[in-house]
Each structure stands twice: as structure tokens, then as C-alpha cells.
Amino acid sequence: MALWPQPRLYEAGSSTLWLSPHVKYAFETISTPKDVFDEIWSEQQVLGRNFNSDLVDETPKVHTASSKEILQAAVNRTKLALFSDRFVPYKFHPRNTGFEPSATSERKYIHQINIEEHQLDGSHDARKYISRDAYSMHIANEGVTTIKIVSFEGGLYALSTFSQLFYAHSGSEPDLYITCVPLTIEDSPVFKHRGLNLDIARNRIAPKDVRRTLDAMSFNKLNRLHLHATDSQSWPLEIPELPELALKGAYHKSEVWTVDDLKDVQEYGSYRGVEVYVELDMPGHTASIHHAYPNLITAFNQQAWEIYALEPPSGQLKLKSPEVPPFLTTLFNDLLPRISPYSSHFHVGGDELNTEAYTLEPAVNSSSKDVLRPLLQSFYDHVFSHITAHSLTPVVWEEILLDWDIDLPPSTIIQTWRKPASLASVVARGHKAIFGNASHWYLDCGLGTWLDPNLSNPDTSVKPPYHDWNPPYKNWRQVLSYNPLEGIPDDDAHLVLGGEVHLWGEMTDSVNLDGMLWPRVAAAAEVLWKGKSEVNEDATRRLAEMRERLVGRGIAAGMVQMEWCLENAGGCLY
């Protein structure tokens, strides 16, 4: 049974049932006494080893749609995908062999699919006991499928699993078949934050491409899309109260993300169980603001850029300018009310702050951390006041805590990336954290540098074989092998909320986006759903099938395995 991510628990039979487009779906909300609820879910894991009800987010602020409306939309998408993809798994069987059930024999059909949302009666909240993402599924020989959930998210993931169970028959349309009935699945994730960080600033990633990515993310049970929306190179995000930010800061007017673009993407994600949240990285990575508001930026586009930035162009928000706080107030008062109906988080960056840049800010004229830290604390106090005023959870990069020791609101989530020890350091200090180490989950790295050699500089580091800063390429096996909790004491593991796999945009745009993401993001999704995973032939075959299903849904995913290896199980072991 080739499911991706792999469920926590399943028992499968060997009988065949068929599915027609005319199968009936039913949705029911059931109010359940506590003792009956406990019996129903007695074997169901909550949030894996990391479950702590005190850390569980409140109901996501996604939209006003009901669970039934969200699930009805998901059912419609599932039916469309199932009967239009027509996935015939011939690649996974030896050639010239019969692997399909008879198309002419008498058939037994699945005739009913029941989705039951269980709610505790009285004042109890079921989601305090069971993960919102949990589901159970039973497909009986008699042709009835029963899916049990406690929230719409579990229903979305159950339908994702359900759609992976069926195959098209090469000689029979439109009916599909399943060969592992009776089937029981009980499933829930180890980590609650399962995300992708996507850079849409350095090169153009169109909203339609992000929507396509959201479809694939939902299919792989991911639930957070972190949009790195602005950077030093461009500011594509429209801010109506500061219209020149995007008009002058984007590469071109055709590359602006409008207010409606962002709203549509966030709503699209929310119907698929994916919270789309925004990052405005600051005070570093802000040179693009200079195009509209030059007085706010220090060290803009210095020709010796490597002194003032990790990549060109240099430029950072000033720390002692009286114009910066009111600018930020206007920015946040415009943006945060628009995104808060769809998102519980807001990322304010804080990585890679260059201290030399502040030697060029006359009011500071120093690169000393002793001088800069109180200024940075004041900067972030102002930023956090706006974020918390809109009931959003702040997210920052690890440097803000580990390098600068900035005082943070207690709810702040620290995003670690530089080395495994960072995660251990953050949670040891009592902070919530998400992981995504550059050694395993930086998908942009290993393709070679995008910098050109300066021929007038005999000491240039840009030379054969033209590596980038973080080789080698992170292939899907490397992504899958990442064990984020290695070295984390059990007493601190509950603070690890989950993680994000990263695609920075220096060498990615809409044209090559799918191949840069998939199937490697799917490999990360398995780690985020089930925890530590094994690289073996079973994983290869399951991921290869996921890849085929993604391709069938219009995702130009890269290869997982050579077709000969797939049709000859065991033939490519070494």
C-alpha cells in the first residue's frame, strides 16, 4: 500500500472493491459523551511525542466557512482528481504481467462514504484531547467507508489518503479499484507545524503558481506556507497606504502581488488546510525599500557589497531614524488587518543582519553589538507591538535570539536554520521553535553559484567548480534522512512545533518552480508527518507513486527513480 506520508497505523486486507463516480458521500456532526468519545479514539495518537495542549493553536482564523462547506469543497476536488487523473500503475509491476483485477468479473462497489465529525458534548473541546489533524478510516468489505474526525483538517487529510488508495484500470473506464480491503487506518502527525518557506521576492513566482503549490502541499498533508514576500532585490507586495513600495520596489509593474492576489492565495490555502502566512524580513534584507523611501535605508547598494551584505544589493533599515517607526506603523496598519482573518502568524525575519552597514548610518556610526543591540531591541519592540495588537503570533529567525539576545514576546516562535545545535539552544531557553536545517532542507543549494567572477580580483572565490555556499545538492534522500529531534532532550521536545523546508529564490522562478520543489518537499512532508524516517526501497516506491500522482495533477515534479528499478522490485539495491 503506497501511501505518502505513511500513516501511523494501518491494517490491510487483500480483497478488491471498485469505486464509481456515482458513489454517495454523507457528512454528519455527532455530539459525543466524553466516555464514548474516549472509547472511539482510545487508540488514536494525539500529536505524537510533541503533543502539549497548552501549545496547540486556537481554531485557525481562516474564513467564515463551516466545516461542512470546507469538506464539501474537498470532496468535490477529490472526486474530480480521482476520476480525471486515471493513474494506471504499470510502472510499478514487471512488464508483460497481469497486475490488474479482471475487468469482466462481477464487481463489488464502495457505495457509501460517511464522514463523521465527532464533537464532545458539554463544555469539552475535543481538540484538547485529539489533534485537529487526526482521522481514522475504515473501508469494509460490504462497501461502506467510514471516516472519523474531530475537525475539518482531519477530513482533508483523510480524503488525501483516500484518493491515494485507488487506481485506474487500463481496460475499464471510469471506475477505479482498490486491492487492500478491508482497510483500517488510524493517523495523526508527529508535528503540528508542517511547512514550506517559499521566496517570492528574488524572482517572480506568480500567484497561480503558488496556488498550484498549495494543491500539492495539501495532498502531502502540509499545513503552513511561509511566503518570504520581500527582500533586498525586490518588493513585490502591494501596500495601498504606501503605494510606491511596490510600484518602485518591484522589478516591474507586471510582477506586483496585488491586495487581491494575496487575499486569493490565502483563501485558496485555507480551503486546503494550509495557512498562508507572510514574512517581511527586517531590518536586514530591506534594500528594495530604498527605491521608494531612500531616507529609510543605510548602506544602499554599496559597490563593495560583500562588506555590507551577504548578497547584493546591500541596504538595511536604519535603526536611529525618526522616520522609520511611523513608516512601519503605516505598513503594519495596512497589511496586518488584511492578513489576520486568514493567518495566525506573522514573520518579521531578523536574519543575517550586517553590522557594518550601520557605520554608514550617521546617527549610529558603529558596528559594535553593544551599540546596536539596544537600538535593535527598540526596533523590535515597536514591530512586536503591532503584531500582538492584531493577535498574531510572531515568528523570527534564530539570530534574533541566539546572536542578539533580543527580549521577545512569550508567544514568539524561533525559526532555526544554521545548524542542528541551534534548535537545541532555542528550546533549552524555553522558546517554541521550528526547524529546517540548511544541511538537509535548503532546496536551492548545491546547484552552483549565481555569482560571476570579478576578473579584476585575482582572489575571487568564484572559481571552478563554481560551488554555491552550501553544497551539495539536497536530493530527496538527503531531505528524507533529516532527523530534526536528534540531540533534543525529551523534556524539551514538546517545544519543537515542527519545521519548514526552504526554497530561496535566487535561481528559481515560475518556470522551474515545480521541479525545484517536488518530489523533495514531499520527502520533507513525510518527516513532518511521521517523524524520523528511513531511506529504503519502500520509501522510494511510495514516493515514486506520489510523484506519478502529482504529475497527473499538473505538477511537473522531478524524478524519484528509474522506471526499470520500479518495475523490478529489489533490482536496484546496492
PDB file of C-alpha atoms in Angstrom, residues 92-263:
ATOM      1  CA  PHE A  92       5.394  -0.497 -10.567  1.00  0.00           C
ATOM      2  CA  HIS A  93       4.978  -4.038 -11.923  1.00  0.00           C
ATOM      3  CA  PRO A  94       7.142  -6.283 -14.101  1.00  0.00           C
ATOM      4  CA  ARG A  95       6.451  -5.727 -17.778  1.00  0.00           C
ATOM      5  CA  ASN A  96       4.193  -8.120 -19.665  1.00  0.00           C
ATOM      6  CA  THR A  97       2.490  -9.320 -16.499  1.00  0.00           C
ATOM      7  CA  GLY A  98      -1.111  -9.015 -15.432  1.00  0.00           C
ATOM      8  CA  PHE A  99      -1.360  -6.932 -12.287  1.00  0.00           C
ATOM      9  CA  GLU A 100      -4.910  -5.594 -12.586  1.00  0.00           C
ATOM     10  CA  PRO A 101      -8.110  -7.219 -11.348  1.00  0.00           C
ATOM     11  CA  SER A 102     -10.362  -8.686 -14.000  1.00  0.00           C
ATOM     12  CA  ALA A 103     -12.360  -6.039 -15.791  1.00  0.00           C
ATOM     13  CA  THR A 104     -15.097  -8.505 -16.727  1.00  0.00           C
ATOM     14  CA  SER A 105     -15.714 -10.366 -13.464  1.00  0.00           C
ATOM     15  CA  GLU A 106     -18.557  -9.424 -11.156  1.00  0.00           C
ATOM     16  CA  ARG A 107     -17.678  -6.341  -9.139  1.00  0.00           C
ATOM     17  CA  LYS A 108     -18.361  -5.226  -5.591  1.00  0.00           C
ATOM     18  CA  TYR A 109     -18.502  -1.456  -5.165  1.00  0.00           C
ATOM     19  CA  ILE A 110     -17.955   1.093  -2.449  1.00  0.00           C
ATOM     20  CA  HIS A 111     -21.415   2.625  -2.390  1.00  0.00           C
ATOM     21  CA  GLN A 112     -21.242   4.955   0.619  1.00  0.00           C
ATOM     22  CA  ILE A 113     -18.593   7.236   2.141  1.00  0.00           C
ATOM     23  CA  ASN A 114     -19.539   8.634   5.560  1.00  0.00           C
ATOM     24  CA  ILE A 115     -17.577  11.472   7.164  1.00  0.00           C
ATOM     25  CA  GLU A 116     -18.319  11.831  10.882  1.00  0.00           C
ATOM     26  CA  GLU A 117     -17.101  14.891  12.765  1.00  0.00           C
ATOM     27  CA  HIS A 118     -17.091  13.983  16.453  1.00  0.00           C
ATOM     28  CA  GLN A 119     -17.626  16.773  18.950  1.00  0.00           C
ATOM     29  CA  LEU A 120     -17.701  16.369  22.706  1.00  0.00           C
ATOM     30  CA  ASP A 121     -20.965  17.372  24.262  1.00  0.00           C
ATOM     31  CA  GLY A 122     -20.993  19.868  27.098  1.00  0.00           C
ATOM     32  CA  SER A 123     -18.117  22.293  27.588  1.00  0.00           C
ATOM     33  CA  HIS A 124     -15.322  19.949  26.470  1.00  0.00           C
ATOM     34  CA  ASP A 125     -13.313  20.725  23.323  1.00  0.00           C
ATOM     35  CA  ALA A 126     -12.391  17.509  21.526  1.00  0.00           C
ATOM     36  CA  ARG A 127      -9.333  19.196  20.050  1.00  0.00           C
ATOM     37  CA  LYS A 128      -7.796  19.437  23.518  1.00  0.00           C
ATOM     38  CA  TYR A 129      -7.562  15.645  23.507  1.00  0.00           C
ATOM     39  CA  ILE A 130      -7.077  14.769  19.860  1.00  0.00           C
ATOM     40  CA  SER A 131      -5.077  16.557  17.187  1.00  0.00           C
ATOM     41  CA  ARG A 132      -7.135  18.633  14.778  1.00  0.00           C
ATOM     42  CA  ASP A 133      -5.308  16.729  12.040  1.00  0.00           C
ATOM     43  CA  ALA A 134      -6.223  13.236  13.288  1.00  0.00           C
ATOM     44  CA  TYR A 135      -8.517  10.921  11.393  1.00  0.00           C
ATOM     45  CA  SER A 136      -9.495   7.289  11.250  1.00  0.00           C
ATOM     46  CA  MET A 137     -10.754   5.428   8.202  1.00  0.00           C
ATOM     47  CA  HIS A 138     -12.352   2.049   7.722  1.00  0.00           C
ATOM     48  CA  ILE A 139     -13.248   0.556   4.342  1.00  0.00           C
ATOM     49  CA  ALA A 140     -15.410  -2.500   4.893  1.00  0.00           C
ATOM     50  CA  ASN A 141     -15.877  -5.471   2.568  1.00  0.00           C
ATOM     51  CA  GLU A 142     -19.549  -4.515   2.421  1.00  0.00           C
ATOM     52  CA  GLY A 143     -18.705  -1.323   0.549  1.00  0.00           C
ATOM     53  CA  VAL A 144     -19.067   1.319   3.259  1.00  0.00           C
ATOM     54  CA  THR A 145     -16.237   3.725   4.052  1.00  0.00           C
ATOM     55  CA  THR A 146     -16.337   5.493   7.419  1.00  0.00           C
ATOM     56  CA  ILE A 147     -14.068   8.452   8.152  1.00  0.00           C
ATOM     57  CA  LYS A 148     -13.982   9.857  11.690  1.00  0.00           C
ATOM     58  CA  ILE A 149     -12.518  13.269  12.506  1.00  0.00           C
ATOM     59  CA  VAL A 150     -12.648  15.961  15.194  1.00  0.00           C
ATOM     60  CA  SER A 151     -12.037  18.935  12.868  1.00  0.00           C
ATOM     61  CA  PHE A 152     -12.171  19.690   9.169  1.00  0.00           C
ATOM     62  CA  GLU A 153      -8.375  19.403   8.894  1.00  0.00           C
ATOM     63  CA  GLY A 154      -8.556  15.703   9.672  1.00  0.00           C
ATOM     64  CA  GLY A 155     -11.179  15.342   6.982  1.00  0.00           C
ATOM     65  CA  LEU A 156      -8.928  16.984   4.424  1.00  0.00           C
ATOM     66  CA  TYR A 157      -6.064  14.620   5.266  1.00  0.00           C
ATOM     67  CA  ALA A 158      -8.345  11.588   5.268  1.00  0.00           C
ATOM     68  CA  LEU A 159      -9.519  12.479   1.763  1.00  0.00           C
ATOM     69  CA  SER A 160      -5.904  12.885   0.671  1.00  0.00           C
ATOM     70  CA  THR A 161      -5.204   9.365   1.919  1.00  0.00           C
ATOM     71  CA  PHE A 162      -8.412   8.021   0.378  1.00  0.00           C
ATOM     72  CA  SER A 163      -7.502   9.361  -3.054  1.00  0.00           C
ATOM     73  CA  GLN A 164      -4.141   7.541  -2.958  1.00  0.00           C
ATOM     74  CA  LEU A 165      -5.772   4.149  -2.423  1.00  0.00           C
ATOM     75  CA  PHE A 166      -7.327   3.818  -5.882  1.00  0.00           C
ATOM     76  CA  TYR A 167      -6.032   3.018  -9.349  1.00  0.00           C
ATOM     77  CA  ALA A 168      -7.467   3.351 -12.817  1.00  0.00           C
ATOM     78  CA  HIS A 169      -7.876   0.178 -14.845  1.00  0.00           C
ATOM     79  CA  SER A 170      -6.251   0.151 -18.273  1.00  0.00           C
ATOM     80  CA  GLY A 171      -9.274  -1.585 -19.789  1.00  0.00           C
ATOM     81  CA  SER A 172     -12.157  -0.128 -17.837  1.00  0.00           C
ATOM     82  CA  GLU A 173     -13.400   3.441 -17.558  1.00  0.00           C
ATOM     83  CA  PRO A 174     -14.342   5.324 -15.500  1.00  0.00           C
ATOM     84  CA  ASP A 175     -14.379   3.019 -12.481  1.00  0.00           C
ATOM     85  CA  LEU A 176     -11.391   2.748 -10.124  1.00  0.00           C
ATOM     86  CA  TYR A 177     -10.294  -0.121  -7.901  1.00  0.00           C
ATOM     87  CA  ILE A 178      -8.645  -0.765  -4.534  1.00  0.00           C
ATOM     88  CA  THR A 179      -6.998  -4.105  -3.657  1.00  0.00           C
ATOM     89  CA  CYS A 180      -6.409  -3.914   0.110  1.00  0.00           C
ATOM     90  CA  VAL A 181      -9.879  -4.255   1.643  1.00  0.00           C
ATOM     91  CA  PRO A 182     -10.823  -4.435   4.472  1.00  0.00           C
ATOM     92  CA  LEU A 183      -8.685  -1.487   5.424  1.00  0.00           C
ATOM     93  CA  THR A 184      -8.334   0.340   8.721  1.00  0.00           C
ATOM     94  CA  ILE A 185      -6.175   3.441   9.137  1.00  0.00           C
ATOM     95  CA  GLU A 186      -5.578   5.488  12.294  1.00  0.00           C
ATOM     96  CA  ASP A 187      -3.455   8.506  11.641  1.00  0.00           C
ATOM     97  CA  SER A 188      -2.190  11.755  13.109  1.00  0.00           C
ATOM     98  CA  PRO A 189       1.005  13.786  12.734  1.00  0.00           C
ATOM     99  CA  VAL A 190       4.026  13.993  14.974  1.00  0.00           C
ATOM    100  CA  PHE A 191       4.450  17.726  14.299  1.00  0.00           C
ATOM    101  CA  LYS A 192       1.740  20.381  14.189  1.00  0.00           C
ATOM    102  CA  HIS A 193       3.683  22.900  12.039  1.00  0.00           C
ATOM    103  CA  ARG A 194       4.435  21.294   8.668  1.00  0.00           C
ATOM    104  CA  GLY A 195       5.555  23.887   6.219  1.00  0.00           C
ATOM    105  CA  LEU A 196       7.295  25.208   3.142  1.00  0.00           C
ATOM    106  CA  ASN A 197       9.152  28.524   3.073  1.00  0.00           C
ATOM    107  CA  LEU A 198       8.856  29.951  -0.447  1.00  0.00           C
ATOM    108  CA  ASP A 199      10.760  33.038  -1.603  1.00  0.00           C
ATOM    109  CA  ILE A 200       8.591  35.090  -3.997  1.00  0.00           C
ATOM    110  CA  ALA A 201      10.796  38.211  -3.937  1.00  0.00           C
ATOM    111  CA  ARG A 202      14.109  37.406  -5.611  1.00  0.00           C
ATOM    112  CA  ASN A 203      12.462  36.123  -8.797  1.00  0.00           C
ATOM    113  CA  ARG A 204       8.887  36.179  -9.998  1.00  0.00           C
ATOM    114  CA  ILE A 205       6.630  33.483  -8.593  1.00  0.00           C
ATOM    115  CA  ALA A 206       3.119  34.203  -9.820  1.00  0.00           C
ATOM    116  CA  PRO A 207       0.038  33.708  -7.633  1.00  0.00           C
ATOM    117  CA  LYS A 208      -1.235  30.958  -9.941  1.00  0.00           C
ATOM    118  CA  ASP A 209       1.981  29.028  -9.355  1.00  0.00           C
ATOM    119  CA  VAL A 210       1.585  29.400  -5.597  1.00  0.00           C
ATOM    120  CA  ARG A 211      -1.970  28.084  -5.839  1.00  0.00           C
ATOM    121  CA  ARG A 212      -0.695  25.046  -7.719  1.00  0.00           C
ATOM    122  CA  THR A 213       1.909  24.576  -4.994  1.00  0.00           C
ATOM    123  CA  LEU A 214      -0.815  24.755  -2.346  1.00  0.00           C
ATOM    124  CA  ASP A 215      -2.684  21.925  -4.060  1.00  0.00           C
ATOM    125  CA  ALA A 216       0.415  19.736  -3.914  1.00  0.00           C
ATOM    126  CA  MET A 217       1.132  20.741  -0.314  1.00  0.00           C
ATOM    127  CA  SER A 218      -2.354  19.798   0.821  1.00  0.00           C
ATOM    128  CA  PHE A 219      -2.082  16.449  -0.975  1.00  0.00           C
ATOM    129  CA  ASN A 220       1.083  15.799   1.078  1.00  0.00           C
ATOM    130  CA  LYS A 221      -0.568  16.880   4.362  1.00  0.00           C
ATOM    131  CA  LEU A 222       1.451  20.081   4.784  1.00  0.00           C
ATOM    132  CA  ASN A 223      -0.331  22.908   6.588  1.00  0.00           C
ATOM    133  CA  ARG A 224       1.859  26.055   6.507  1.00  0.00           C
ATOM    134  CA  LEU A 225       3.055  28.080   3.527  1.00  0.00           C
ATOM    135  CA  HIS A 226       5.510  30.749   4.641  1.00  0.00           C
ATOM    136  CA  LEU A 227       5.688  33.413   1.932  1.00  0.00           C
ATOM    137  CA  HIS A 228       9.031  35.217   2.067  1.00  0.00           C
ATOM    138  CA  ALA A 229       7.358  38.156   0.375  1.00  0.00           C
ATOM    139  CA  THR A 230      10.038  40.866   0.200  1.00  0.00           C
ATOM    140  CA  ASP A 231      13.817  41.116   0.133  1.00  0.00           C
ATOM    141  CA  SER A 232      16.662  43.422  -0.834  1.00  0.00           C
ATOM    142  CA  GLN A 233      16.271  42.674  -4.519  1.00  0.00           C
ATOM    143  CA  SER A 234      12.560  43.484  -4.874  1.00  0.00           C
ATOM    144  CA  TRP A 235       9.378  44.428  -3.006  1.00  0.00           C
ATOM    145  CA  PRO A 236       6.543  42.859  -4.996  1.00  0.00           C
ATOM    146  CA  LEU A 237       3.866  43.180  -2.293  1.00  0.00           C
ATOM    147  CA  GLU A 238       1.272  45.923  -2.822  1.00  0.00           C
ATOM    148  CA  ILE A 239       0.694  48.146   0.223  1.00  0.00           C
ATOM    149  CA  PRO A 240      -2.084  50.615  -0.683  1.00  0.00           C
ATOM    150  CA  GLU A 241      -1.161  53.074   2.077  1.00  0.00           C
ATOM    151  CA  LEU A 242       2.421  53.063   0.755  1.00  0.00           C
ATOM    152  CA  PRO A 243       1.775  52.630  -2.968  1.00  0.00           C
ATOM    153  CA  GLU A 244       5.275  53.438  -4.157  1.00  0.00           C
ATOM    154  CA  LEU A 245       6.751  50.485  -2.257  1.00  0.00           C
ATOM    155  CA  ALA A 246       5.621  48.024  -4.915  1.00  0.00           C
ATOM    156  CA  LEU A 247       5.373  50.483  -7.807  1.00  0.00           C
ATOM    157  CA  LYS A 248       9.053  51.351  -7.454  1.00  0.00           C
ATOM    158  CA  GLY A 249      10.345  48.399  -5.443  1.00  0.00           C
ATOM    159  CA  ALA A 250       9.099  45.535  -7.643  1.00  0.00           C
ATOM    160  CA  TYR A 251      11.193  44.602 -10.663  1.00  0.00           C
ATOM    161  CA  HIS A 252       8.289  45.590 -12.931  1.00  0.00           C
ATOM    162  CA  LYS A 253       4.642  46.508 -12.527  1.00  0.00           C
ATOM    163  CA  SER A 254       3.695  43.132 -14.023  1.00  0.00           C
ATOM    164  CA  GLU A 255       5.384  41.405 -11.083  1.00  0.00           C
ATOM    165  CA  VAL A 256       3.411  43.101  -8.307  1.00  0.00           C
ATOM    166  CA  TRP A 257       1.360  40.940  -5.966  1.00  0.00           C
ATOM    167  CA  THR A 258      -1.828  42.958  -5.550  1.00  0.00           C
ATOM    168  CA  VAL A 259      -4.029  43.063  -2.469  1.00  0.00           C
ATOM    169  CA  ASP A 260      -6.442  40.712  -4.225  1.00  0.00           C
ATOM    170  CA  ASP A 261      -3.624  38.350  -5.251  1.00  0.00           C
ATOM    171  CA  LEU A 262      -2.561  37.863  -1.644  1.00  0.00           C
ATOM    172  CA  LYS A 263      -6.130  37.536  -0.382  1.00  0.00           C
TER     173      LYS A 263
END
